[in-house]
XYZ file of N, CA, C and O in Angstrom:
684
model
N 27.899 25.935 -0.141
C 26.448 25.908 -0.094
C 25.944 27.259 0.400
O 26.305 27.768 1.461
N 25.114 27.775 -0.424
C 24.500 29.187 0.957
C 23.659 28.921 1.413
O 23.261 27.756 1.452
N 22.899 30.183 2.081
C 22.491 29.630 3.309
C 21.239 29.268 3.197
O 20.754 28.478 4.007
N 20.497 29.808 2.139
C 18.989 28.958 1.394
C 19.030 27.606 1.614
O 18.368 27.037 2.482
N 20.087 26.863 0.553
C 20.431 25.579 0.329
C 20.921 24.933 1.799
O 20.137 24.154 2.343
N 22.111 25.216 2.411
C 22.461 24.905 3.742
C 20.584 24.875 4.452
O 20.245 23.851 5.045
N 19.803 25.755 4.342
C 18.878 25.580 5.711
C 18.182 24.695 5.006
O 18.046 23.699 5.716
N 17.380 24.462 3.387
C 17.084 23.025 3.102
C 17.099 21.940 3.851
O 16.205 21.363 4.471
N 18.623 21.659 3.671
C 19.500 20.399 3.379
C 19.376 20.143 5.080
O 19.490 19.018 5.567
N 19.201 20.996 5.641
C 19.436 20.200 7.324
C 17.805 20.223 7.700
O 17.435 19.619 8.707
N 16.635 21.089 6.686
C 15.495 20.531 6.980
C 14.959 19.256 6.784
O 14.364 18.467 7.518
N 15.411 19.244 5.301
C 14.893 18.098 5.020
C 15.419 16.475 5.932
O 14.883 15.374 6.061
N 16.934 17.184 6.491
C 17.432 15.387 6.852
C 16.900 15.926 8.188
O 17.873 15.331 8.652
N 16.485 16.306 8.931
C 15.415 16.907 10.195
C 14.207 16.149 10.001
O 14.024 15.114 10.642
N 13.399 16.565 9.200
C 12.371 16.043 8.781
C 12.648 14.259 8.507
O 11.838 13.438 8.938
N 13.441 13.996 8.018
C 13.897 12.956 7.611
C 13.846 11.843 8.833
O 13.235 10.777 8.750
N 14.702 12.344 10.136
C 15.058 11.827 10.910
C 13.301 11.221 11.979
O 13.110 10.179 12.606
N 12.477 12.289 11.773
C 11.598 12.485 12.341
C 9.925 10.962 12.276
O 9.079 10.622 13.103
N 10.229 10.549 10.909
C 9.871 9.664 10.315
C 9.723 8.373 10.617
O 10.572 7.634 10.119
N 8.600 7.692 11.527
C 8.919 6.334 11.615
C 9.242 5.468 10.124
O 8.627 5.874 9.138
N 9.848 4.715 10.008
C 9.193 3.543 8.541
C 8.546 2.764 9.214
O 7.886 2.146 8.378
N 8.371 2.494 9.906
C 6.967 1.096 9.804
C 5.863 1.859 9.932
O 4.860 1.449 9.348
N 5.776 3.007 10.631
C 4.282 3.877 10.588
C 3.942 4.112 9.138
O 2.849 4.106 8.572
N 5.574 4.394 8.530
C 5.079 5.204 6.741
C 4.583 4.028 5.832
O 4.594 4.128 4.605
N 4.150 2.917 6.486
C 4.485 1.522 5.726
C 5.466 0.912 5.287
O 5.286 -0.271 4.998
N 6.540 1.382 5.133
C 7.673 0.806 4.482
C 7.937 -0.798 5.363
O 8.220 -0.669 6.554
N 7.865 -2.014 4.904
C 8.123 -3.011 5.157
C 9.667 -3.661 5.699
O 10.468 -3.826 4.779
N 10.009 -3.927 6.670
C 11.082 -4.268 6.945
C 12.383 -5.325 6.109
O 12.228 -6.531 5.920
N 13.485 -4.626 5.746
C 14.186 -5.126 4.486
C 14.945 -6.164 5.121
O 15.624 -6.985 4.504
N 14.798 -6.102 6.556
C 16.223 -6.741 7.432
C 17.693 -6.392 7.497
O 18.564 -7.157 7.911
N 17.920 -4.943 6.967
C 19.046 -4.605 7.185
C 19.270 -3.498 8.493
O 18.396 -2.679 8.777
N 20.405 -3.587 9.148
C 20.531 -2.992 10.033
C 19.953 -1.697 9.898
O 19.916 -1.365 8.713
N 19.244 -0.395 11.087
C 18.996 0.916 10.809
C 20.396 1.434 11.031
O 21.126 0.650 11.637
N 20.902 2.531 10.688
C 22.190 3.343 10.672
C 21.499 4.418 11.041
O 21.673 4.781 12.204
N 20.584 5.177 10.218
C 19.606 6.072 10.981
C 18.305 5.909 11.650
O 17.635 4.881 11.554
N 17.941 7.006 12.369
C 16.563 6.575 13.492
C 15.336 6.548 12.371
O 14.612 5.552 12.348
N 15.134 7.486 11.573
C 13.986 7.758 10.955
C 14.352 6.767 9.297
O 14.969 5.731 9.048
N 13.475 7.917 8.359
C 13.332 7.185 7.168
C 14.791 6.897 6.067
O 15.051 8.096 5.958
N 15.311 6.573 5.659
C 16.364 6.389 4.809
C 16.394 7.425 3.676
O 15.241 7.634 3.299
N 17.364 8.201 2.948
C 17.134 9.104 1.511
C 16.269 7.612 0.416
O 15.324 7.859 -0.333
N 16.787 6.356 0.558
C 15.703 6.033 -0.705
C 14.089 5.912 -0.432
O 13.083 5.794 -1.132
N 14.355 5.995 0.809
C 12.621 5.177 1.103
C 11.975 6.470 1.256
O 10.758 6.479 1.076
N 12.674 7.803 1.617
C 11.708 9.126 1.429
C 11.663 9.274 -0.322
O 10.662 9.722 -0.880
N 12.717 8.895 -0.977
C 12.666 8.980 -2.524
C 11.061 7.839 -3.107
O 10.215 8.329 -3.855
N 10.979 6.789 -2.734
C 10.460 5.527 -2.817
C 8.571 6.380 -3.096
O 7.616 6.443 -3.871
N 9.264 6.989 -1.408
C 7.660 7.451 -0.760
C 7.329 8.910 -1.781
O 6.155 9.205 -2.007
N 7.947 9.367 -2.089
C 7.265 10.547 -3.077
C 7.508 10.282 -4.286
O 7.056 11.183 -4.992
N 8.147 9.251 -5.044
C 7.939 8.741 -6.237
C 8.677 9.430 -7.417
O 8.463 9.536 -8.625
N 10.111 10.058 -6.131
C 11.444 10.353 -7.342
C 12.859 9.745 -7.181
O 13.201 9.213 -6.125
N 13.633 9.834 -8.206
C 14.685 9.163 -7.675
C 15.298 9.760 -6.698
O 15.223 10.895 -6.227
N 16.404 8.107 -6.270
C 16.903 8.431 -4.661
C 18.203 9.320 -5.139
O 18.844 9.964 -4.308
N 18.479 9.312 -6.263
C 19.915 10.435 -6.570
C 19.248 11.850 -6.674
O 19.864 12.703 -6.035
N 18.129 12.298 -7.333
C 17.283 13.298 -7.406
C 17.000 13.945 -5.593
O 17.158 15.087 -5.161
N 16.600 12.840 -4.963
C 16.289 13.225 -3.534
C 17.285 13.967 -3.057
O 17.148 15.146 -2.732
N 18.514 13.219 -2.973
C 19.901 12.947 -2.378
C 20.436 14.607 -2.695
O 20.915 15.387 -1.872
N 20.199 14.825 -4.050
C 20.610 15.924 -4.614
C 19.992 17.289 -3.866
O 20.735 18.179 -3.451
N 18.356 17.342 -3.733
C 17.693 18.072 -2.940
C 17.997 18.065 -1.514
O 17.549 18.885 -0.712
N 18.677 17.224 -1.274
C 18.712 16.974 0.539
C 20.120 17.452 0.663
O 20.500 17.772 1.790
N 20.985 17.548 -0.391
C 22.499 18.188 0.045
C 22.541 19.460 -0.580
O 23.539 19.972 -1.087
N 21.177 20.032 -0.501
C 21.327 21.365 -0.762
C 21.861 22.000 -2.284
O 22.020 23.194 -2.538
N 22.070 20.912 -3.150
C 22.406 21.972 -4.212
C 20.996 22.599 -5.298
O 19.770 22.633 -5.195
N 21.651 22.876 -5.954
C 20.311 23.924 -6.926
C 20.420 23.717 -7.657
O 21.210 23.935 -8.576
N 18.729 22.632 -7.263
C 17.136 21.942 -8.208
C 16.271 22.888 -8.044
O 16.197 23.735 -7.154
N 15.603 22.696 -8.969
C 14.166 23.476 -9.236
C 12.777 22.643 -8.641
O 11.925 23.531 -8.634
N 12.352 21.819 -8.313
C 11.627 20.918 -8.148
C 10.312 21.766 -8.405
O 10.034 22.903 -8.026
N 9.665 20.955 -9.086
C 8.205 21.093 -9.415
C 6.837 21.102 -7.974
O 6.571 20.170 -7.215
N 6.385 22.102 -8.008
C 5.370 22.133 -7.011
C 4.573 20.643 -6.606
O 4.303 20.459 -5.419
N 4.225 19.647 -7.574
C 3.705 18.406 -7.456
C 4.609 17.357 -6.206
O 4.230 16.743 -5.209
N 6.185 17.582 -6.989
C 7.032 17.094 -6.051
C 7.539 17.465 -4.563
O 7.722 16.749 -3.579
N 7.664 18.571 -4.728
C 7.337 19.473 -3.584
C 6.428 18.539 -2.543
O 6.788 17.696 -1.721
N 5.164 19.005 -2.893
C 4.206 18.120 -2.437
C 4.225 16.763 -1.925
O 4.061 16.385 -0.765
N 4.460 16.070 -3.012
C 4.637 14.516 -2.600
C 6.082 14.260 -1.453
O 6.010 13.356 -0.622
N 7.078 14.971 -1.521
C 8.142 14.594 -0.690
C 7.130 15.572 1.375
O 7.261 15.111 2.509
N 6.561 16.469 1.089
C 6.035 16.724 1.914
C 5.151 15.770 2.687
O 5.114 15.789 3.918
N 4.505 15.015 2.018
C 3.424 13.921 2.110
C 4.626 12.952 2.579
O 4.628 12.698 3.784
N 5.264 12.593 2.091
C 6.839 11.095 2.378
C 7.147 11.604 4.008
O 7.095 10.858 4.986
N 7.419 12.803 4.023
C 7.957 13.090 5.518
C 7.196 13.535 6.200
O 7.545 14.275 7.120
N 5.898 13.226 5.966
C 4.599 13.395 6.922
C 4.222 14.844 7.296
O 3.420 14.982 8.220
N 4.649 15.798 6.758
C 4.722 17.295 6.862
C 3.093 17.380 7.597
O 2.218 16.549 7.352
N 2.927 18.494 8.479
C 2.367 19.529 8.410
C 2.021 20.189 7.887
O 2.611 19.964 6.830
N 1.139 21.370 7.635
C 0.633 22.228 6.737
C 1.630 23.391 6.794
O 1.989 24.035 5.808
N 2.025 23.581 8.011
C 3.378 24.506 8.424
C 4.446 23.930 8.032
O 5.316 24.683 7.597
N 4.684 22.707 8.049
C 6.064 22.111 7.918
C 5.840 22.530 5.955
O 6.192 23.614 5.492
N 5.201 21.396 5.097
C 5.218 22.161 4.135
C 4.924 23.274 3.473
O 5.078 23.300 2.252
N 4.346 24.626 4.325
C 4.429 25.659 3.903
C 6.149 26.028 4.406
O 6.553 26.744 3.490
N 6.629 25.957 4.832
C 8.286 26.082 5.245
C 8.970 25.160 4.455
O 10.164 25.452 4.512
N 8.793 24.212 3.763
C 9.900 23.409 2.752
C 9.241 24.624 1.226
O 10.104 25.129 0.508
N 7.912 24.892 0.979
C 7.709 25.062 -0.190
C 8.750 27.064 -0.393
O 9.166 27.722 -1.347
N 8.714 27.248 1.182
C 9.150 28.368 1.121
C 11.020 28.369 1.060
O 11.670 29.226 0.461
N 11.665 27.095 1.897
C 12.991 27.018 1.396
C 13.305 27.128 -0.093
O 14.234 27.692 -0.671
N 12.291 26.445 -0.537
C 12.623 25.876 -1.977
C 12.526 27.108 -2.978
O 13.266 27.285 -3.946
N 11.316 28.056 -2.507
C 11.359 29.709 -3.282
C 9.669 29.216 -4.229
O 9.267 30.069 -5.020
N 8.862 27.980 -4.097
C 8.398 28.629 -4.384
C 6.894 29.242 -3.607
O 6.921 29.429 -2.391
N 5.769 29.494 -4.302
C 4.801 30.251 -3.550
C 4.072 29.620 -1.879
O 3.769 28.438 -1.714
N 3.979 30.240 -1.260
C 3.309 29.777 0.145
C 2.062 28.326 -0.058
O 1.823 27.290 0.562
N 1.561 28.960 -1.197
C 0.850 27.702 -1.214
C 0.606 27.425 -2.329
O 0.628 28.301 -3.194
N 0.302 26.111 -2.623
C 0.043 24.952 -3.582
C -0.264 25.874 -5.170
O -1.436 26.148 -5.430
N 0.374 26.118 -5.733
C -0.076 26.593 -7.085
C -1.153 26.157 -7.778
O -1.209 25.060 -8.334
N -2.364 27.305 -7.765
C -3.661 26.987 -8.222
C -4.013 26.011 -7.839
O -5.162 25.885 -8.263
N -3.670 24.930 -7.101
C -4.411 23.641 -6.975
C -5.992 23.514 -6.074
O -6.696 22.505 -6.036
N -6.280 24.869 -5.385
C -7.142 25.256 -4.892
C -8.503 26.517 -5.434
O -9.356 27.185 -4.848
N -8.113 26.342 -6.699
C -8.260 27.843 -7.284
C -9.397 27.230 -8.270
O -9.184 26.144 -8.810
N -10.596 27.931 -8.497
C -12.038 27.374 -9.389
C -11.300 27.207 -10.768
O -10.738 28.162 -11.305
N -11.321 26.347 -11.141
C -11.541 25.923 -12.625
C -12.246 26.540 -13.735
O -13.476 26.553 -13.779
N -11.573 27.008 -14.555
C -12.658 27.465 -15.623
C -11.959 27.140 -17.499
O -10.808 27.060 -17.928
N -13.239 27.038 -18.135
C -12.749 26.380 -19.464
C -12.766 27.609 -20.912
O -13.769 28.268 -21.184
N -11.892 27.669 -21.428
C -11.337 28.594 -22.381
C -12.613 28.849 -23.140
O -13.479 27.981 -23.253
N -12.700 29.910 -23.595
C -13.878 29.940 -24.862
C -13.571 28.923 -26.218
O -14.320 28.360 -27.016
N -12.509 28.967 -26.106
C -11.728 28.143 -27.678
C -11.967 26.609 -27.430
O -12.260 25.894 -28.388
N -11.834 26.022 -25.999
C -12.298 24.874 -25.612
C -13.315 24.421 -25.948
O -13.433 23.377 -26.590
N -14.225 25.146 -25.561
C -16.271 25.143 -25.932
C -16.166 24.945 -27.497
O -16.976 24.246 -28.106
N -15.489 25.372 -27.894
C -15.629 25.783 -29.466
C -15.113 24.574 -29.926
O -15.684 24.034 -30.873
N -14.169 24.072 -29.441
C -13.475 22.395 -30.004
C -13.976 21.624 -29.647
O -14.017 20.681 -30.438
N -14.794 21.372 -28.121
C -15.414 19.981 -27.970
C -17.183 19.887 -28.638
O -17.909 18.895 -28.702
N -17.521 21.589 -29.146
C -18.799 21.356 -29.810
C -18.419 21.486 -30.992
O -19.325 21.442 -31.824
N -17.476 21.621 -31.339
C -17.138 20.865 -33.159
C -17.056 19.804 -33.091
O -17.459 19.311 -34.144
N -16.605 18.770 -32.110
C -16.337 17.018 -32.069
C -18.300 16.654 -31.623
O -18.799 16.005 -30.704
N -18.950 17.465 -32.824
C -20.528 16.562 -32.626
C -20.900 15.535 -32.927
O -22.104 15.289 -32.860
N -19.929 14.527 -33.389
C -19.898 13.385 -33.869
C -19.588 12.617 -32.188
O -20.192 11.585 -31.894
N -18.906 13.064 -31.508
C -17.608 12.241 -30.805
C -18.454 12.564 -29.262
O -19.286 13.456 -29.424
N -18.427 12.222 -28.346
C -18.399 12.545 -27.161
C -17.538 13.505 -26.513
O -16.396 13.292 -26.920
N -17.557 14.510 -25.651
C -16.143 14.604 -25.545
C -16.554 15.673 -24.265
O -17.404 16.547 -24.100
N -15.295 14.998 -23.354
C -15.912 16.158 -22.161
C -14.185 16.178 -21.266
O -13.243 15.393 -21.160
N -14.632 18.001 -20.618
C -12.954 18.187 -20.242
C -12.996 18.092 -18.896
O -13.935 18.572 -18.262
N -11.972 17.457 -18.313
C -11.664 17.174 -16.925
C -11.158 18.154 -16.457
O -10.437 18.691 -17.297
N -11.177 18.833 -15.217
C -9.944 19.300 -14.355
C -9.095 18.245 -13.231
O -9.238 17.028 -13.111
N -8.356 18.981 -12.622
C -7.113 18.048 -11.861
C -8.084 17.351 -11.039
O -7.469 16.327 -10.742
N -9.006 17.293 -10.595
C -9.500 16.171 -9.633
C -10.626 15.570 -10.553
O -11.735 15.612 -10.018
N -10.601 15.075 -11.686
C -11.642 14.694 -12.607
C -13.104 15.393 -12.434
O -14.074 14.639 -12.504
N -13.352 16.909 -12.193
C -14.163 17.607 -12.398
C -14.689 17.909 -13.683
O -14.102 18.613 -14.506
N -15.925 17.314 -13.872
C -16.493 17.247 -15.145
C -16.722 19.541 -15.218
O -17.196 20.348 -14.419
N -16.137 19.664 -16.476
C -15.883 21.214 -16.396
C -16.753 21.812 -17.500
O -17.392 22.862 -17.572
N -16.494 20.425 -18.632
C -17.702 20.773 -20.017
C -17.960 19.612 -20.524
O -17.147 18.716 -20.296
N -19.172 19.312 -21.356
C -19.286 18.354 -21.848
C -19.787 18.699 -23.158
O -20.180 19.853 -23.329
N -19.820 18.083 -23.864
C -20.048 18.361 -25.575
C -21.806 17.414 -25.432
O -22.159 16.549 -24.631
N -22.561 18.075 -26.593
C -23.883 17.153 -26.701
C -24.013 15.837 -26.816
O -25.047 15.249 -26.498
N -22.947 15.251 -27.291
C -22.883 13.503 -27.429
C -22.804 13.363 -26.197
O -23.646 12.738 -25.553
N -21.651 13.994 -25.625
C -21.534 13.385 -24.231
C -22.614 13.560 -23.334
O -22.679 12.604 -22.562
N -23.431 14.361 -23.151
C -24.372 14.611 -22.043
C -25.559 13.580 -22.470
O -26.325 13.211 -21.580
N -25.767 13.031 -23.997
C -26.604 12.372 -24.353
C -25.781 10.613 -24.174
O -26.569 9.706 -23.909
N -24.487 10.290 -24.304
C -24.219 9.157 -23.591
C -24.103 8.882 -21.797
O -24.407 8.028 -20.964
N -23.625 9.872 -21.860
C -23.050 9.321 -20.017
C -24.621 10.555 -19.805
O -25.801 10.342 -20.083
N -24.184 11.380 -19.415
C -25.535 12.606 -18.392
C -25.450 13.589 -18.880
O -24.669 13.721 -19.822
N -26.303 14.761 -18.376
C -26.259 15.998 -18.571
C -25.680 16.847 -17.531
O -26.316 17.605 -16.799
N -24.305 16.637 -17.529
C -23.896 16.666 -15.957
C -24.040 18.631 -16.079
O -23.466 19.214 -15.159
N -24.568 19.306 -16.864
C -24.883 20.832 -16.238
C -26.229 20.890 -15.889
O -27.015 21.825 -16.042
N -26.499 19.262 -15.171
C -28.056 19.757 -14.427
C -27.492 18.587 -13.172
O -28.266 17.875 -12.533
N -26.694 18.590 -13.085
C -25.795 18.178 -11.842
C -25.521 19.432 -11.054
O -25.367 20.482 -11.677
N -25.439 19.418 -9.594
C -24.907 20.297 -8.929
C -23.079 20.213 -9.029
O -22.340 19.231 -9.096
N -22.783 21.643 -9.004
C -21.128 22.075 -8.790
C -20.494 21.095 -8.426
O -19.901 20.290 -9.143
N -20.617 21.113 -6.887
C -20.249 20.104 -6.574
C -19.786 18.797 -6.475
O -18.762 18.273 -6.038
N -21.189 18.268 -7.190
C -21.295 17.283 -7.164
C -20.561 16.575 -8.722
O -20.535 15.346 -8.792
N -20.070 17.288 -9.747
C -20.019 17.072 -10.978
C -18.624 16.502 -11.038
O -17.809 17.313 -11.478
N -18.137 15.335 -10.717
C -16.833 14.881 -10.279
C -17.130 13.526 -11.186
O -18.019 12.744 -10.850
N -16.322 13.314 -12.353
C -16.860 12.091 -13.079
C -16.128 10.955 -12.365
O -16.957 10.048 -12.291
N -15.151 10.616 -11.884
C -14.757 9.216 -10.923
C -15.905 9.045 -10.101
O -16.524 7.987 -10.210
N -16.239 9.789 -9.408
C -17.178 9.937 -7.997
C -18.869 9.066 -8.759
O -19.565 8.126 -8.377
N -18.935 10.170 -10.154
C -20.042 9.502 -11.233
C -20.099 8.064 -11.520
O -21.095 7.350 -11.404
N -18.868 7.694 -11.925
C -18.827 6.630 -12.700
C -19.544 5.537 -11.297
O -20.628 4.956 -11.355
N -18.540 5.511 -10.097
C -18.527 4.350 -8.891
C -19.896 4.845 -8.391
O -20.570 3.893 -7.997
N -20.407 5.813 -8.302
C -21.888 6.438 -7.234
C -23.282 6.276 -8.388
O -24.363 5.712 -8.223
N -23.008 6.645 -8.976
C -24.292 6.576 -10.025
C -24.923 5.738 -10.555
O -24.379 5.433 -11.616
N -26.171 4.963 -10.299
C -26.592 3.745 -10.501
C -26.747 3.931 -12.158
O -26.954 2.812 -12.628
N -26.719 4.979 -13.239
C -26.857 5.000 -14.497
C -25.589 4.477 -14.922
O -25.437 3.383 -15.466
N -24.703 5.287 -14.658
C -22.914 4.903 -14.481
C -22.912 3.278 -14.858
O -22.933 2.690 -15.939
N -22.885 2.931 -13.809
C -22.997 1.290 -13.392
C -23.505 0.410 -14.195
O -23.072 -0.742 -14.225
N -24.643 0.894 -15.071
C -25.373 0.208 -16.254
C -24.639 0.366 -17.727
O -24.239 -0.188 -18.751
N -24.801 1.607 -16.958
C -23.729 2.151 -18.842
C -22.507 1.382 -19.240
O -22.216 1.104 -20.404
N -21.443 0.890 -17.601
C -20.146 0.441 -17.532
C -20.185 -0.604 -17.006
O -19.815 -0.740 -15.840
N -20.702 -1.720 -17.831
C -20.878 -2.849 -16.591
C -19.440 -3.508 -16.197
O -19.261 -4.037 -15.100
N -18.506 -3.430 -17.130
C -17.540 -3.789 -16.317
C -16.891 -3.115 -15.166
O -15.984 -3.677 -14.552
């Protein structure tokens, strides 16, 4: 193992150890604990990859893991903002969250495809359902969400907050 992988592999079962399960929710199975903290499946369970995938990351050999996962196993072992800026940095990749913080913006070629669909509704999301464009059908079915504030232009947030929403979707 070198020593990248070696300092991983004893973070993560560190981190590991650190972990209540009944705080993380995990429900009691009735089998004896062997360790103090969370188990390799129930940190696998809790970030939503497999426990051989985990297992694999936790003995140090060389995975690539995707920034998302990254993430979510950070979230499983209750990380810190330091703690996962130090796993994202074992792992090689950037200090922080790839673009996931970074303004949104929509292609010129985009504009150009959802105002050819003038028949259709059609409007583009970003990663937190940020209404980003909307085509003329769409602003004439659901809103004109570019007389919405920035902010505020979040279509989940629309659909549940907006008393028009609510009429439009009665289910």
């Amino acid at each position: 193992m070198t020593g990248l992988n070696r300092e991983l592999a004893d973070f993560l079962r560190r981190a590991r150890d650190h972990v209540d399960p009944s705080r993380a929710g995990l429900p009691s199975d009735g089998r004896v604990r062997r360790v103090k903290g969370l188990r390799r499946e129930e940190v696998a369970l809790l970030a939503g990859v497999s426990t051989d995938y985990y297992a694999r990351l936790e003995q140090g050999r060389r995975i690539n893991p995707s920034p998302a996962v990254v993430e979510a196993i950070g979230r499983a072992l209750e990380l810190d903002e330091a703690g996962r800026t130090h796993l994202r940095d074992l792992i090689g990749l950037p200090s922080s969250p790839t673009k996931s913080r970074s303004v949104q913006r929509v292609r010129p070629g985009l504009y150009q495809l959802i105002d050819a669909l003038d028949g259709e509704p059609a409007l583009v999301l970003g990663r937190r359902t940020d209404v980003l464009a909307a085509n003329r059908m769409a602003k004439a079915l659901f809103a004109d969400f570019d007389k919405i504030p920035p902010k505020e232009r979040n279509y989940a947030r629309w659909i549940f907050l907006n008393e028009d929403a609510r009429s439009l979707f009665a289910d």
